[in-house]
CSV table of C-alpha atoms in Angstrom, one decimal:
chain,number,residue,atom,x,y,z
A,863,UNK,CA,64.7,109.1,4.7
A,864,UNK,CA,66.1,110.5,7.9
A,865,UNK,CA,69.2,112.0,7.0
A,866,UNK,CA,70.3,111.6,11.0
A,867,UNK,CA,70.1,107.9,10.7
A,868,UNK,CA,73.7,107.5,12.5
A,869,UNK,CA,73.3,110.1,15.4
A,870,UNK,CA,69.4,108.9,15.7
A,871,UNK,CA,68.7,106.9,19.3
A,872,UNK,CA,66.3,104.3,18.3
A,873,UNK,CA,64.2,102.5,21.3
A,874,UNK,CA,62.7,99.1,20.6
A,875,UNK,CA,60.2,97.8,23.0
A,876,UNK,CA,58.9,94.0,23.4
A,877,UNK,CA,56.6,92.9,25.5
A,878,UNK,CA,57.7,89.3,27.2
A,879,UNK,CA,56.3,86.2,25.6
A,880,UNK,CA,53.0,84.6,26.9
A,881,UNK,CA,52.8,83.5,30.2
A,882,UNK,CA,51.2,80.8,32.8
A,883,UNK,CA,49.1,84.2,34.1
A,884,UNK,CA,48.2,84.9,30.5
A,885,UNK,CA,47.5,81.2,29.8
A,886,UNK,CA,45.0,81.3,32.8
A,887,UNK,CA,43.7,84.7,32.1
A,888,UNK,CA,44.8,86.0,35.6
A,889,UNK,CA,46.1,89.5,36.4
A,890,UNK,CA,49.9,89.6,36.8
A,891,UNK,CA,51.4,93.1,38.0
A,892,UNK,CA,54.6,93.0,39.6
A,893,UNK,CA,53.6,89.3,40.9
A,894,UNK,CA,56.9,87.0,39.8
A,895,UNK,CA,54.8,83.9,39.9
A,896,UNK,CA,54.1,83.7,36.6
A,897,UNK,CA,56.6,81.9,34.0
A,898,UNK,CA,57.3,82.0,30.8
A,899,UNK,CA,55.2,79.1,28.8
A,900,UNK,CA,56.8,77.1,26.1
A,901,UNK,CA,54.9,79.1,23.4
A,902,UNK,CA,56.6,82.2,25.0
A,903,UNK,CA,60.0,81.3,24.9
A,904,UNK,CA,59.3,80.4,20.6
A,905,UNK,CA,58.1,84.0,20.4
A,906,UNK,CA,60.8,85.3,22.1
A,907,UNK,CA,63.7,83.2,20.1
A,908,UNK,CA,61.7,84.6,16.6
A,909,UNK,CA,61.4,88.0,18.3
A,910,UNK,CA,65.3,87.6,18.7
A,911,UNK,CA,65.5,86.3,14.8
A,912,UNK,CA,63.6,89.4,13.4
A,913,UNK,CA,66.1,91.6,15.4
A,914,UNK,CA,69.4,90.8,13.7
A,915,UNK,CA,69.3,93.5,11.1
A,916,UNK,CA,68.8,95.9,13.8
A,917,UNK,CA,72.3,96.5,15.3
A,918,UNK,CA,71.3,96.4,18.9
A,919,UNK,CA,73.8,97.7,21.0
A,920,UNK,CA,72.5,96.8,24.7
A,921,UNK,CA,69.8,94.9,26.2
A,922,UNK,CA,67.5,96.7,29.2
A,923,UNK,CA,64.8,94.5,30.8
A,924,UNK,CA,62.3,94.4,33.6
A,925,UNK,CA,63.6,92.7,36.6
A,926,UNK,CA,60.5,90.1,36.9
A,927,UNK,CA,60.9,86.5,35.8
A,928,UNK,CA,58.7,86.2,32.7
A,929,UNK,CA,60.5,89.4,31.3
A,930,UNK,CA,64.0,88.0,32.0
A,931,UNK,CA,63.2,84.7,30.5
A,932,UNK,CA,61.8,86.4,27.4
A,933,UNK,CA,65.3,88.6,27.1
A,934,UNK,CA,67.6,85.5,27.7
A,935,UNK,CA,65.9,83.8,24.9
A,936,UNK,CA,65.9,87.0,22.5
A,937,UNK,CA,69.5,87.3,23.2
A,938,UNK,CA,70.7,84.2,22.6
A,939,UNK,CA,68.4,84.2,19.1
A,940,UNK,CA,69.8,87.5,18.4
A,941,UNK,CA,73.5,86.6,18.7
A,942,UNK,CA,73.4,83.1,17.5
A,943,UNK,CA,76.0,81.8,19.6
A,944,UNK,CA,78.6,85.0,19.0
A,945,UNK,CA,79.5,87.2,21.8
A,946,UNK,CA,76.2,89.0,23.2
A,947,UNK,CA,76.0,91.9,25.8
A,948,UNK,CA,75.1,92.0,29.1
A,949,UNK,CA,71.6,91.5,29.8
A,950,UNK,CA,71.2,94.6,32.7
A,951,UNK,CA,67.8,95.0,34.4
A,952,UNK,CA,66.0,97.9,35.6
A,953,UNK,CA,63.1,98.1,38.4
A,954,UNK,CA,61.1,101.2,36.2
A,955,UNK,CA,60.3,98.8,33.5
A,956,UNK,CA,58.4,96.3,36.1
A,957,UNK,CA,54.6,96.0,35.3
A,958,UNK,CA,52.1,98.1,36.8
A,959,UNK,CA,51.4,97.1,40.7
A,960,UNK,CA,48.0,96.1,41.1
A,961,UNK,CA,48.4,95.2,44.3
A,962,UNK,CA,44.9,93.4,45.2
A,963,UNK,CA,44.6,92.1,42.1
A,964,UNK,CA,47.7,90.2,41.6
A,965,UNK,CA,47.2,86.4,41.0
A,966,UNK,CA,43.0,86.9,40.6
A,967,UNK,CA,41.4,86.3,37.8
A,968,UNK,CA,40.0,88.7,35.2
A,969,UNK,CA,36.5,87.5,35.6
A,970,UNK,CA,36.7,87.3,40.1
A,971,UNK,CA,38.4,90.9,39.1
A,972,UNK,CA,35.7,91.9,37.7
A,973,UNK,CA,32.8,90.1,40.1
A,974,UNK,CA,34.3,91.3,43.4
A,975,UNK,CA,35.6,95.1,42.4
A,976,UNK,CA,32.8,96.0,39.8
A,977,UNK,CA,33.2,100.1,40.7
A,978,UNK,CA,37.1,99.6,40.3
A,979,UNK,CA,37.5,97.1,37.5
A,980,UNK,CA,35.1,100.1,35.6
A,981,UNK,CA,37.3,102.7,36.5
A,982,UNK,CA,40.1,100.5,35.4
A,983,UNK,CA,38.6,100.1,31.9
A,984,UNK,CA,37.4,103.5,31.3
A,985,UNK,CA,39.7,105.8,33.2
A,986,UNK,CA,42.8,103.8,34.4
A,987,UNK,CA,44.8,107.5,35.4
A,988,UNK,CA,41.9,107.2,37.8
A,989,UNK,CA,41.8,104.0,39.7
A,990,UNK,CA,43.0,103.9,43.4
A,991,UNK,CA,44.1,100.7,45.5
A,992,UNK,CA,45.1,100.3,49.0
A,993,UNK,CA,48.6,99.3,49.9
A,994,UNK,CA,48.9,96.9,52.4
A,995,UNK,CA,49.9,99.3,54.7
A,996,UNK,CA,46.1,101.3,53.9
A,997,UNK,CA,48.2,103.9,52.3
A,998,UNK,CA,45.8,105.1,48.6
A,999,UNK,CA,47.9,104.8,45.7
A,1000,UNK,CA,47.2,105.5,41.7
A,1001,UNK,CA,49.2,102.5,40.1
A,1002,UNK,CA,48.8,103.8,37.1
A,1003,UNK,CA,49.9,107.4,37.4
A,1004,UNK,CA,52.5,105.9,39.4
A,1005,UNK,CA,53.5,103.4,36.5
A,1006,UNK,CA,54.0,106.8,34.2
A,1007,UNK,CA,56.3,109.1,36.4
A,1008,UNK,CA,58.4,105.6,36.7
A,1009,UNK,CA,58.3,106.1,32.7
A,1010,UNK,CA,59.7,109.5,32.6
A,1011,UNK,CA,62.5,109.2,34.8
A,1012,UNK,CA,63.4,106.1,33.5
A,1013,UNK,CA,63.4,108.6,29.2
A,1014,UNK,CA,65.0,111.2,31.2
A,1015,UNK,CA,68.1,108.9,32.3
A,1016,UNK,CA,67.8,106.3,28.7
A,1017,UNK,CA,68.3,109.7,26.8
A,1018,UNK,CA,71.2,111.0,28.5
A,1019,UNK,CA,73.1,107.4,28.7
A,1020,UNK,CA,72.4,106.0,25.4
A,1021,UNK,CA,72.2,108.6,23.1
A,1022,UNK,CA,72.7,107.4,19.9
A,1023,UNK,CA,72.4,103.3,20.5
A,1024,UNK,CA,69.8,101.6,19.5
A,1025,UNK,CA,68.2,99.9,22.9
A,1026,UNK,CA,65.9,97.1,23.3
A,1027,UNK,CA,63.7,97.0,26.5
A,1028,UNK,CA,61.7,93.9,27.7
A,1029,UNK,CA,59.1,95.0,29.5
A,1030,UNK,CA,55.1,94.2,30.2
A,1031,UNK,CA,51.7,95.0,28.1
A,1032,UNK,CA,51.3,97.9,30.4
A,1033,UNK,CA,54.2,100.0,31.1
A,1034,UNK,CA,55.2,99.1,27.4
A,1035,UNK,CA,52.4,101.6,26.9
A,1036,UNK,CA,53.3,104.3,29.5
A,1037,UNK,CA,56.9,104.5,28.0
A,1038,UNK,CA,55.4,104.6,24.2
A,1039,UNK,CA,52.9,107.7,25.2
A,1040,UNK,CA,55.2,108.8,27.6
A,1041,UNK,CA,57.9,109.1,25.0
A,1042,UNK,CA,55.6,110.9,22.9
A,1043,UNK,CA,54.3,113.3,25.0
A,1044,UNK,CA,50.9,111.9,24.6
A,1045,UNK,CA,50.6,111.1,28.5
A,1046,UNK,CA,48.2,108.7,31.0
A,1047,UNK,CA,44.7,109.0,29.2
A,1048,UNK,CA,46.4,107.4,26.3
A,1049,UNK,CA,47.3,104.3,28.4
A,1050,UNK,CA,44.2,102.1,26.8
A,1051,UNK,CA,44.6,103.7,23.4
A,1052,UNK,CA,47.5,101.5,22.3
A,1053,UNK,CA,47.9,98.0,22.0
A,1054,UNK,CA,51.1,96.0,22.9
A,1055,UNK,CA,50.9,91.6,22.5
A,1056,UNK,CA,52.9,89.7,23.7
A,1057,UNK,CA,56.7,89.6,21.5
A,1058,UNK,CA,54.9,92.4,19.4
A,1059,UNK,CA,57.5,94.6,18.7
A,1060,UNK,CA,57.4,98.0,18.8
A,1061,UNK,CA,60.0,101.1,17.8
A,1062,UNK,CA,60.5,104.9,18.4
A,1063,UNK,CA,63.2,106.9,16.9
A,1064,UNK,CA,64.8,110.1,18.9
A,1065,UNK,CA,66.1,112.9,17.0
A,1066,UNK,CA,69.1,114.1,18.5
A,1067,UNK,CA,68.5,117.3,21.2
A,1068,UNK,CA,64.8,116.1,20.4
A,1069,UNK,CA,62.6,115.7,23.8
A,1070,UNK,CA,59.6,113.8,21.8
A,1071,UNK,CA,59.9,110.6,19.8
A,1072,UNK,CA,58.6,109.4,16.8
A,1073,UNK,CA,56.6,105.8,16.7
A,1074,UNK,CA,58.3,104.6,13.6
A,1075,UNK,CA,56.7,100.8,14.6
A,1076,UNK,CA,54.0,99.8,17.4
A,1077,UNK,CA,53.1,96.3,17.8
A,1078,UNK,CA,54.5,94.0,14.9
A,1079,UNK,CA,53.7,90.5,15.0
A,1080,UNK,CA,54.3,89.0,11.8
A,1081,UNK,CA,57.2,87.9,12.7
A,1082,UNK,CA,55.3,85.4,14.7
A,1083,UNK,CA,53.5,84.3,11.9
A,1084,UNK,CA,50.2,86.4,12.9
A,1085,UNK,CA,48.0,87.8,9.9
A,1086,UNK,CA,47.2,90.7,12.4
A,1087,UNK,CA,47.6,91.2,16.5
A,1088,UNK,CA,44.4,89.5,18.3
A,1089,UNK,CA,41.9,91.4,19.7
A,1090,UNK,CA,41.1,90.7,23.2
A,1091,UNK,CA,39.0,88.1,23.8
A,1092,UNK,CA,35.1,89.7,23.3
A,1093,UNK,CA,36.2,92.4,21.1
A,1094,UNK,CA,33.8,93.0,18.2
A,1095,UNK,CA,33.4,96.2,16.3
A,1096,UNK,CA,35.4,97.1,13.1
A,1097,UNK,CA,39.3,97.0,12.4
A,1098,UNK,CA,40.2,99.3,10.2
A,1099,UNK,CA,43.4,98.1,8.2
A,1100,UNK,CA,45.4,101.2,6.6
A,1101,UNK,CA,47.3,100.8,3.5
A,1102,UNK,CA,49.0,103.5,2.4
A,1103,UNK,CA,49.2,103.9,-1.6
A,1104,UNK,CA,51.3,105.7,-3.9
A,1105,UNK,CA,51.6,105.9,-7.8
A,1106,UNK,CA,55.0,104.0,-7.5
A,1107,UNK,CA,54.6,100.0,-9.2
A,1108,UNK,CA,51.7,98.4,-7.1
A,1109,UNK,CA,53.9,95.1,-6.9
A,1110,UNK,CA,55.5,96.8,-4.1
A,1111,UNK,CA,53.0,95.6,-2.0
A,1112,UNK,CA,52.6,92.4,-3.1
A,1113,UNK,CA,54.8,91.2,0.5
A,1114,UNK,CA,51.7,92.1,2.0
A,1115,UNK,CA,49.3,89.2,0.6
A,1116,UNK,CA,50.6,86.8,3.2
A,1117,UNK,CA,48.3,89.0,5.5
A,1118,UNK,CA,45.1,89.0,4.0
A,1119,UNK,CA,45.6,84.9,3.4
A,1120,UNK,CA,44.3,83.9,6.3
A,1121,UNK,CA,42.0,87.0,7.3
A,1122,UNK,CA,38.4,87.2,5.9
A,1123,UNK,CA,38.1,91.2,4.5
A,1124,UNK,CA,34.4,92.2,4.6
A,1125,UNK,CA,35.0,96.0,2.7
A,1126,UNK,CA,37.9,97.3,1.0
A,1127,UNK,CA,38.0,101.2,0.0
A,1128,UNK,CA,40.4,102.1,-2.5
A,1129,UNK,CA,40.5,106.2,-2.3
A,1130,UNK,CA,42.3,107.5,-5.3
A,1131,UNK,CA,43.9,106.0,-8.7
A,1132,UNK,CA,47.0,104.7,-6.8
A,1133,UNK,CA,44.9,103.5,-4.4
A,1134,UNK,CA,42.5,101.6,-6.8
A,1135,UNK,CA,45.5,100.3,-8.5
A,1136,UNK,CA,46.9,98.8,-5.3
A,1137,UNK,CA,43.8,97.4,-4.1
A,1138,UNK,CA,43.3,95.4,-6.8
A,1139,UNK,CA,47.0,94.0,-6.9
A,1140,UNK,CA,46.6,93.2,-3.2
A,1141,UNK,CA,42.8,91.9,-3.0
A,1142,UNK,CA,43.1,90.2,-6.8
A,1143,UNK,CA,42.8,86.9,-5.0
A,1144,UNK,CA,38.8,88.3,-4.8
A,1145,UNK,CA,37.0,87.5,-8.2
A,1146,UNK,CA,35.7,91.5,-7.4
A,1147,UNK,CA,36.3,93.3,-4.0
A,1148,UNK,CA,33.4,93.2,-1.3
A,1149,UNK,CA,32.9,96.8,-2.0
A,1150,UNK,CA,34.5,99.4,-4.0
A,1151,UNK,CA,34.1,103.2,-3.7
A,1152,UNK,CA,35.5,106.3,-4.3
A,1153,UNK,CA,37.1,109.3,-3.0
A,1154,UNK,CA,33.9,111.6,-3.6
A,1155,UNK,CA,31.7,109.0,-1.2
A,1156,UNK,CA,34.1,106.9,1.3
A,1157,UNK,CA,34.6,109.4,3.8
A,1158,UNK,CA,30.8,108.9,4.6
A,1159,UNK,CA,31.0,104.9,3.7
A,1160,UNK,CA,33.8,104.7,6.5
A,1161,UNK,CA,31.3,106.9,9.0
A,1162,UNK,CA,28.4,104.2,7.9
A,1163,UNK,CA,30.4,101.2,8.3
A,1164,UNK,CA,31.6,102.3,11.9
A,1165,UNK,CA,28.0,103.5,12.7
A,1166,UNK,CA,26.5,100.4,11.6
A,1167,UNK,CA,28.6,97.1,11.8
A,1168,UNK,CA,26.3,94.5,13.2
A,1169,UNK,CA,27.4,92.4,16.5
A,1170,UNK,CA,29.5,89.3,16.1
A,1171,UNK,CA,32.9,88.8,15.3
A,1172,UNK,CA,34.9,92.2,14.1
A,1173,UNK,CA,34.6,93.3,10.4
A,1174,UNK,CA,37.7,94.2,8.8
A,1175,UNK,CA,37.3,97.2,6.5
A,1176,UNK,CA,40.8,97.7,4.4
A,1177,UNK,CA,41.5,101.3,3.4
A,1178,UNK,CA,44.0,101.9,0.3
A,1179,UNK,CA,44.6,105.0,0.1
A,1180,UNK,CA,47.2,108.0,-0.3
A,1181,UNK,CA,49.0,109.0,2.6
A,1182,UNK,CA,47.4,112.1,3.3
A,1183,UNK,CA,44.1,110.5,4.1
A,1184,UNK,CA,45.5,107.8,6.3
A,1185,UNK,CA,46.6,110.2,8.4
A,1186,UNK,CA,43.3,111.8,8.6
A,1187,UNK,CA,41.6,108.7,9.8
A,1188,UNK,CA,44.6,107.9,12.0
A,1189,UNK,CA,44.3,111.7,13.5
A,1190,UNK,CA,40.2,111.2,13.4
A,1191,UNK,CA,40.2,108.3,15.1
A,1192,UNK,CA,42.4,108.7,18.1
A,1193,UNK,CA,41.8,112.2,18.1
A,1194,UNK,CA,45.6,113.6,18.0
A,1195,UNK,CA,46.5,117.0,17.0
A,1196,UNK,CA,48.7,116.4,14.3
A,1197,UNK,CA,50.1,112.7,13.2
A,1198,UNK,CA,53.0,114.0,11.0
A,1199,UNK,CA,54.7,114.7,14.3
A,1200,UNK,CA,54.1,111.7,16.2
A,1201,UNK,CA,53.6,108.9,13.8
A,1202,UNK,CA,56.4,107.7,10.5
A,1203,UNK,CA,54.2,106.0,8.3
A,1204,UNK,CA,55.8,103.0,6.2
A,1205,UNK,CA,55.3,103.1,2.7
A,1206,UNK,CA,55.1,99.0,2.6
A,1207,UNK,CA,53.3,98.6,6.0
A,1208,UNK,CA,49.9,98.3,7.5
A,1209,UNK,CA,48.5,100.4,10.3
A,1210,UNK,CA,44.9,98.8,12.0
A,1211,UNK,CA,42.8,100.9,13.9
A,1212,UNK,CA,39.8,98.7,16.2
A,1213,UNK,CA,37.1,100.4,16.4
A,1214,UNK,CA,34.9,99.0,19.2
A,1215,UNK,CA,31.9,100.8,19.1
A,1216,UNK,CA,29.3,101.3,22.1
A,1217,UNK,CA,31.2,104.6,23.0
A,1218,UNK,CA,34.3,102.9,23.6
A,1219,UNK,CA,37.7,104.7,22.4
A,1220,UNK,CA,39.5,103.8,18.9
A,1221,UNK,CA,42.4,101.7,20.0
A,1222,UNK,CA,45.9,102.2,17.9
A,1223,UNK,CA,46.8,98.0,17.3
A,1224,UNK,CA,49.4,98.5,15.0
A,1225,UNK,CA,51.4,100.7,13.3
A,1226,UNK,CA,53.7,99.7,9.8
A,1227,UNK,CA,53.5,95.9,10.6
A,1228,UNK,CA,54.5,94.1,7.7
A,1229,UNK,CA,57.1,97.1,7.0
A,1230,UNK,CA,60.6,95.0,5.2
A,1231,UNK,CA,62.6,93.9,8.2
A,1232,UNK,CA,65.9,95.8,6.4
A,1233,UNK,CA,64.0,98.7,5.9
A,1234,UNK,CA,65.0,101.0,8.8
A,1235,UNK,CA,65.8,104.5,7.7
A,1236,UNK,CA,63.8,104.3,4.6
A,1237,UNK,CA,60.6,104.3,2.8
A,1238,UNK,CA,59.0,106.5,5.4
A,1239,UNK,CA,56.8,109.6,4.7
């Protein structure tokens, strides 16, 4: 528990509901065409639901219309007709500028710019575009030092609020690796949907955040956040166990109700235990091992899954070895410092395969919406 909860500045991030650009599968950037689409605006009003246990103190979002929209209808969710604050905007929140890709599709984006749409995918820090005055320009690197001046002034203002920002899928990642120090190469290696929520905690006199949430969309009504639309490979879905009553977890079978769970590994005798509580729904689990053999199971499984749709491999285990995968995986120095794990949530790791980087989907969804200060470790 932190024992700073009062004097603590917690920053929750949502991304803005779906749009007509995502609808259409187009790229939107700082474009203010696109709208919010009906679909949105529910996501944003259940965003706003799941947020009134949260004591927010002041609203921030990004200036462009689909952001606004989703804020307005978070706000008025979140205050259920009693006296809200202001909604205030700020310009560093805005999306990435993609400047000649703005309003094209993913697929034309990908047909007419094949070098850049590459560099886009496998080192974003490093694509260039041409302004319309010629001028070469590294929207992403840009996107970032927009991220730290915008910490730099959040820190010093609200110190000790808890903030929510509505922002876009991109620079919601810049300010969550920006905020922990984990900087532009990590710009792919986090997810952010659309409403999923995500939440960092700041120490006081601390310059580096903790990610005490990333990406939550059960609240939505979504088992687990969707992969992109081709993504195969494996999910890894983290369960942290302890010796504590397995019962605990039993908020967490509304996840696995709906989503088809090809391996489980239960690493330990709290593990086991909690497996079985969770998975009993399974007249025997797809696959059981053991602590002595599922380090190399794990390395098999990621080596080997066949192509098709994504196999979901659920690891129960103490907390010690989900943070070893978490740390193997996206290859950080140390997790303790960066990421709070929840004792009731789930953390899923995609694995694509094919050489392509571990991306970070979630972190403690399904944590108990009450449960703020509490239950981590």
């Amino acid at each position: 528990m932190l024992s700073t909860a009062e004097t603590a500045t917690r920053v929750w991030i949502l991304r803005h509901g779906t749009s007509t650009f995502n609808l259409e599968g187009r790229y939107q950037g700082c474009c203010d065409a696109p709208a919010l689409t009906e679909t949105g605006r529910r996501a944003a009003r259940l965003s706003g639901e799941r947020l009134r246990d949260a004591a927010i103190d002041a609203v921030i979002a990004s200036p462009l219309r689909r952001a606004v929209q989703t804020a307005e209808e978070v706000l008025e969710a979140l205050h259920d007709g009693t006296t809200r604050p202001p909604l205030k905007t700020d310009a560093r929140l805005r999306e990435v500028e993609l400047l000649t890709w703005e309003g094209l599709s993913f697929a034309e984006v990908k047909r007419r710019f094949p070098e850049q749409h590459s560099t886009w995918c496998l080192r974003p820090y490093n694509l260039r575009m041409r302004s319309s005055s010629g001028e070469g320009r590294f929207p992403v690197r840009s996107l970032y030092r927009r991220a730290r001046l915008f910490l730099s002034d959040l820190l010093s203002q609200q110190a000790g609020k808890s903030i929510l920002l509505v922002t876009h899928g991109g620079a919601a990642r810049a300010l969550i690796t920006t905020f922990l120090n984990l900087g532009v190469r990590y710009f792919h290696r986090i997810q952010q949907s659309n409403c999923g929520l995500s939440r960092l905690c700041f120490l006081p006199g601390a310059d580096q955040a903790v990610l005490e949430l990333l990406n939550d969309t059960s609240h939505l009504g979504e088992a687990l956040p969707k992969l992109k639309a081709g993504k195969t490979g494996v999910r890894l879905l983290l369960i942290p166990a302890y010796f504590e009553s397995p019962e605990n977890c039993l908020h967490l079978l509304g996840a696995f109700e709906r989503l088809p769970v090809d391996c489980v590994f239960p690493v330990s005798p709290a593990g086991r235990a909690v497996a079985a509580a969770i998975f009993r729904r399974h007249s025997e689990p797809p696959c059981r091992l053991y602590e002595r053999n599922v380090e190399n199971a794990l390395r098999n499984v990621l080596k080997n899954t066949p192509a098709g749709r994504p196999c979901n491999v659920a690891v129960v285990a103490p907390p010690s070895f989900v943070r070893r995968v978490l740390q193997e995986q996206l290859g950080l120095a140390n997790t303790a410092t960066l990421l709070r794990l929840h004792r009731l949530g789930i953390s899923i790791v995609h694995c694509p395969g094919a050489g392509a980087s571990p991306v970070l989907q979630s972190l403690n969804a399904f944590e108990p919406q009450r449960s703020l200060s509490g239950a981590y470790i």
